[in-house]
Short mmCIF file of C-alpha atoms in Angstrom, two decimals:
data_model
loop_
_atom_site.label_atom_id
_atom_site.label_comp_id
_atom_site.label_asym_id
_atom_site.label_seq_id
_atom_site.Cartn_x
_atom_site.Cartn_y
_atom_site.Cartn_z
CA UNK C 5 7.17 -11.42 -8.89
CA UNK C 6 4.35 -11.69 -6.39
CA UNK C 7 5.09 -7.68 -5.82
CA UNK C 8 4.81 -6.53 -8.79
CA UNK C 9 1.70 -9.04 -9.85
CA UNK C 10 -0.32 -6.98 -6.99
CA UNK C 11 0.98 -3.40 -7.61
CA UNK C 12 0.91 -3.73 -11.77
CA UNK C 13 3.99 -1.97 -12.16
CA UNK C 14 5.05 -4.09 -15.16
CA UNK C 15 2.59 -4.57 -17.95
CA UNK C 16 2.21 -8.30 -18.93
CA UNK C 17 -0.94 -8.06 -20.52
CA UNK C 18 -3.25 -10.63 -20.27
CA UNK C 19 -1.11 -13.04 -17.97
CA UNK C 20 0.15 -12.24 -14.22
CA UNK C 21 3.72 -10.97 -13.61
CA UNK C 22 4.32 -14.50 -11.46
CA UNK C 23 3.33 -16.65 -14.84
CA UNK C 24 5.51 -14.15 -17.10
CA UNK C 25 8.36 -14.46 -14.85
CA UNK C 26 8.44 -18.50 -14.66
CA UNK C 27 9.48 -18.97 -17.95
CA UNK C 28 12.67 -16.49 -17.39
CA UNK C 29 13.51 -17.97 -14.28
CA UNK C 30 13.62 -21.49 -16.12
CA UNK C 31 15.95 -19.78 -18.84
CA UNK C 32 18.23 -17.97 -15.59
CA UNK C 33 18.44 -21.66 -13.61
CA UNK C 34 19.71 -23.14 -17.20
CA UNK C 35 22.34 -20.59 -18.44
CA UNK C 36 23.67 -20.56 -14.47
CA UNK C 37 24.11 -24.12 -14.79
CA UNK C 38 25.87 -24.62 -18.24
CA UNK C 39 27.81 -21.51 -18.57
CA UNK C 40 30.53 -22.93 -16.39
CA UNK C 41 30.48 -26.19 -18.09
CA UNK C 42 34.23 -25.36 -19.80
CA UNK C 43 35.51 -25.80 -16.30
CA UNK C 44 34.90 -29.53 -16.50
CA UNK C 45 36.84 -29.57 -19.54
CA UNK C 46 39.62 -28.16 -17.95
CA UNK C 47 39.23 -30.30 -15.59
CA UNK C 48 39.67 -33.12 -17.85
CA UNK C 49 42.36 -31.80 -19.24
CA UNK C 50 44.15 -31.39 -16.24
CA UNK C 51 43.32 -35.16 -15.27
CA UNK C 52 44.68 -36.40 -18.84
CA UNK C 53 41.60 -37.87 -19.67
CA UNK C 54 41.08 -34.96 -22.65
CA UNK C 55 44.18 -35.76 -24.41
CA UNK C 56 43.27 -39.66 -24.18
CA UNK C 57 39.58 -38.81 -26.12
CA UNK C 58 41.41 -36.27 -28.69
CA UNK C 59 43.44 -39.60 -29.81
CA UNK C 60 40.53 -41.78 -30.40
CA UNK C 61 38.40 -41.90 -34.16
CA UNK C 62 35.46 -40.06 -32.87
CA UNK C 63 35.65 -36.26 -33.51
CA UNK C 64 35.88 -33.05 -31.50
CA UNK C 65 32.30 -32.34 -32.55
CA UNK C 66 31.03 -35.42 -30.96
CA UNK C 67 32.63 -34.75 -28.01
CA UNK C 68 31.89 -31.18 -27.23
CA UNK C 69 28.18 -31.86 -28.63
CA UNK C 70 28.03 -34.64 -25.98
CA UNK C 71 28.52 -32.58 -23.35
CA UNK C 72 26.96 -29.48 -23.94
CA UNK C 73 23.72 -31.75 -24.15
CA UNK C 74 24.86 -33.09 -21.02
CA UNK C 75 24.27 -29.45 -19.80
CA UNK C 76 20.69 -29.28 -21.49
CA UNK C 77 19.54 -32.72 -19.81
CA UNK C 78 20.85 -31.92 -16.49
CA UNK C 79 18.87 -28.30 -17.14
CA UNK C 80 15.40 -30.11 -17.63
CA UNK C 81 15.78 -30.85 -13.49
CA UNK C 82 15.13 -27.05 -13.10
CA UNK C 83 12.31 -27.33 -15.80
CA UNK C 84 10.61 -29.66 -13.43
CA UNK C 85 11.70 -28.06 -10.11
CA UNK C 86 10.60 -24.28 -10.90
CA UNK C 87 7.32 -25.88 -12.81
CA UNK C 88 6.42 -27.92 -9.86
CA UNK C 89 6.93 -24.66 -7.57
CA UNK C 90 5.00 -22.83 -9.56
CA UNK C 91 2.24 -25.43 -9.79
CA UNK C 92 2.01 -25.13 -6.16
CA UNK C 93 1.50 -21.18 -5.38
CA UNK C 94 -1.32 -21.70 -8.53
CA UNK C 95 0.69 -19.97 -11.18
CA UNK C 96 -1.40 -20.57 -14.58
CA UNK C 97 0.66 -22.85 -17.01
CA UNK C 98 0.12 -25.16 -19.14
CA UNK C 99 -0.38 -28.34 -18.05
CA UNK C 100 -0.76 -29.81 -21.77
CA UNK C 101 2.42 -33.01 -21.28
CA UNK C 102 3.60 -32.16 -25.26
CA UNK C 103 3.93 -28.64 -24.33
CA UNK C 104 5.79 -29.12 -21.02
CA UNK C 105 7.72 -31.29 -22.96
CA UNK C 106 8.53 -29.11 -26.00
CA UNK C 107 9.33 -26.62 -23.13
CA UNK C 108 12.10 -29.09 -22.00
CA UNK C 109 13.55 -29.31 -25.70
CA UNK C 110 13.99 -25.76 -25.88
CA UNK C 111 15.77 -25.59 -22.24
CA UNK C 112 18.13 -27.79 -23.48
CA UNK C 113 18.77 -25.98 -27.10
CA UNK C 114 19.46 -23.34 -24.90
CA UNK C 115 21.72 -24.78 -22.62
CA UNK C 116 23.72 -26.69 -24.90
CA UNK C 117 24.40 -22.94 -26.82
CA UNK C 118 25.58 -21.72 -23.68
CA UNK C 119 27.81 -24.63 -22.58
CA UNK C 120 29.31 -24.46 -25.90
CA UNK C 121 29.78 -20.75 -25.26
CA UNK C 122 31.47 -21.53 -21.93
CA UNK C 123 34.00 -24.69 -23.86
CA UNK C 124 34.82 -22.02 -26.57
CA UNK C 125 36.23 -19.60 -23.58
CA UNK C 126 37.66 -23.16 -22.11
CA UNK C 127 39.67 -22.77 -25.90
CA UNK C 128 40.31 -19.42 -25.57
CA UNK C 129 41.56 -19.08 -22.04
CA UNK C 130 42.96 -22.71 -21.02
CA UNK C 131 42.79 -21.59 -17.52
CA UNK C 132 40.14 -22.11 -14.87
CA UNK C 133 40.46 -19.31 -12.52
CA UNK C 134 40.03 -16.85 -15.35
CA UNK C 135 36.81 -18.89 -17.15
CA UNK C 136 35.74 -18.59 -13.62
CA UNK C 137 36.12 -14.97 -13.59
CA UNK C 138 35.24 -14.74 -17.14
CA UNK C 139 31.58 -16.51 -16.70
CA UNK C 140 30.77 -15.27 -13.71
CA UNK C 141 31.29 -11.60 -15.32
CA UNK C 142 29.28 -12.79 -18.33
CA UNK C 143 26.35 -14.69 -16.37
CA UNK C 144 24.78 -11.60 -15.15
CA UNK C 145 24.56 -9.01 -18.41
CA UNK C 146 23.49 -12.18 -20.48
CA UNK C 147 20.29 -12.18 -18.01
CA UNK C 148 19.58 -8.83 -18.12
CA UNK C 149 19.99 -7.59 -21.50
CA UNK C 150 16.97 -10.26 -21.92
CA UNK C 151 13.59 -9.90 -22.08
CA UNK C 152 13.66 -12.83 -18.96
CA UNK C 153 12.48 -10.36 -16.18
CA UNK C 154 10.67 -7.83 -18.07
CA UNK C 155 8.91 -7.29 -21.91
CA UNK C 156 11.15 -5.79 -24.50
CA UNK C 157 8.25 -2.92 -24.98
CA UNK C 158 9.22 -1.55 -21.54
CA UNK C 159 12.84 -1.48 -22.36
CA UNK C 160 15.52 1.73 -23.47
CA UNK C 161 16.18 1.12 -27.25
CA UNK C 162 19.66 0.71 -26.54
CA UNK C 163 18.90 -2.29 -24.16
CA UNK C 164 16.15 -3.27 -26.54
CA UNK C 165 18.44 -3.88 -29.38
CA UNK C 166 20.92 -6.40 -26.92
CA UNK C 167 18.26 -8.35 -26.17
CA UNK C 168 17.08 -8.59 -30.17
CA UNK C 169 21.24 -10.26 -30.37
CA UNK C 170 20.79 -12.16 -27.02
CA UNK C 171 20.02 -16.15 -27.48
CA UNK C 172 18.36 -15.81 -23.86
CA UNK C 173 15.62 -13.80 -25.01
CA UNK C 174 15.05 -16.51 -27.64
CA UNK C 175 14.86 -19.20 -24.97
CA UNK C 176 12.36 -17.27 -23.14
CA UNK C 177 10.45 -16.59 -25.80
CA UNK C 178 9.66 -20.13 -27.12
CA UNK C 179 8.94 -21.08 -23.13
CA UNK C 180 6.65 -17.71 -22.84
CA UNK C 181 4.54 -19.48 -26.00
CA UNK C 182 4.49 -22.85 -24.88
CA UNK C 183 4.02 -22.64 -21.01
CA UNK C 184 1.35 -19.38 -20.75
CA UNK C 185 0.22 -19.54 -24.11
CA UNK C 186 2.09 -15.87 -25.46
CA UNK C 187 2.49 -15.85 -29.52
CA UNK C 188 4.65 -18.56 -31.00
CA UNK C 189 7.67 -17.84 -33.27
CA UNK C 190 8.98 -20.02 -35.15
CA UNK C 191 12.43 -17.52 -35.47
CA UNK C 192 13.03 -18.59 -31.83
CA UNK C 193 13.05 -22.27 -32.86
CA UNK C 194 15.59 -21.17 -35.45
CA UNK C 195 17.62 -19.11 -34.10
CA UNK C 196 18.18 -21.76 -30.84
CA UNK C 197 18.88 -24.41 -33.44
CA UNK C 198 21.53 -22.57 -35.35
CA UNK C 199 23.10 -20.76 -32.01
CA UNK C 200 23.65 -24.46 -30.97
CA UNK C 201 24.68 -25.55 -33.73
CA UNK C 202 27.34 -22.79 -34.36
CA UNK C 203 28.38 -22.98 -30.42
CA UNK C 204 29.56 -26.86 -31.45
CA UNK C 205 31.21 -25.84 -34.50
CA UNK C 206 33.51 -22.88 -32.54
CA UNK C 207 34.01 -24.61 -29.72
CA UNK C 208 35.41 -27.98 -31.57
CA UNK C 209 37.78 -25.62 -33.51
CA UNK C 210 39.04 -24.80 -30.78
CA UNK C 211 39.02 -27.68 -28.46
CA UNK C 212 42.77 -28.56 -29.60
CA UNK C 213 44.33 -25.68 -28.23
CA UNK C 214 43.36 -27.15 -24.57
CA UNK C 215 45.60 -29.98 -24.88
CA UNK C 216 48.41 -28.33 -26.43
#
């Protein structure tokens, strides 16, 4: 980041490379954390203690929304960690509290649609070797068909139009506009809100087949 803030290779406009890039790394530390967040259900699976919670009044819903906002609360530690970093080698953010945290908020929207992306593959493949294999193929293109590293005007079209479909460039937008001050959307708000709640939705349907 410091690199290419000194040689100008990528053009951020008014901001440095370093501040554009903080916001994407907060984004990267959050999907790395949640997208293997179907392994714990498998986990408690294997431990019995899934089939016990299936059995009791609450629903699925409850359960899987639970923890995939586990995922986005254990997330805001890497909002605070990378913020205080970049604090210290004098990056330029925000330091307006209701913006840092609205920028939390959005970290966990984010998180929570990826751990409920990781639980519906938990569904899907009932095995944790291959969700293993399965997120850690995933983790990577998800990153960097984003605008997290770079802006979409710099992009190939073809790569352009993943990142228009990718949730991660949503993320990063909304904590572009709230931490360095880039154009708000409100579509990013959206489109985090209903990716969450869709990711609950599939990933309850499915959350049966684990203990069958």
């Amino acid at each position: 980041g410091t690199t290419f803030s000194h040689l100008h290779m990528i053009n951020t406009g008014s901001v440095s490379y370093l501040a554009f890039l903080v916001p994407g790394i907060i984004a990267q530390s959050a999907l790395f954390i949640s997208i293997f967040y179907g392994i714990q259900i498998i986990w408690d699976r294997d431990a019995g203690v899934l089939a016990k919670l299936m059995v009791t009044p609450a629903p699925a819903s409850a359960l899987i929304a639970g923890k995939s906002f586990a995922a986005g609360v254990r997330s805001v530690a890497q909002v605070i960690g990378v913020l205080a970093l970049a604090f210290l080698m004098r990056v330029h953010l925000t330091l307006n509290p209701l913006r840092i945290l609205a920028a939390m908020v959005i970290v966990v929207l984010g998180a929570a649609f990826f751990a409920c992306l990781s639980m519906t593959l938990a569904g899907l493949v009932r095995n944790r070797d291959r969700l293993m294999g399965i997120g850690q193929a995933i983790t990577m293109p998800l990153f960097f068909a984003s605008n997290a590293l770079y802006p979409v005007d710099v992009m190939p079209a073809w790569l352009r139009t993943l990142s228009t479909i990718n949730p991660l460039s949503y993320e990063v937008n909304a904590l572009r506009a709230l931490l360095i001050g880039t154009p708000f959307n409100p579509l990013d708000i959206v489109v985090l809100v209903i990716a969450a709640a869709l990711g609950i939705a599939t990933a309850s349907a499915l959350l049966r087949r684990l203990v069958r």
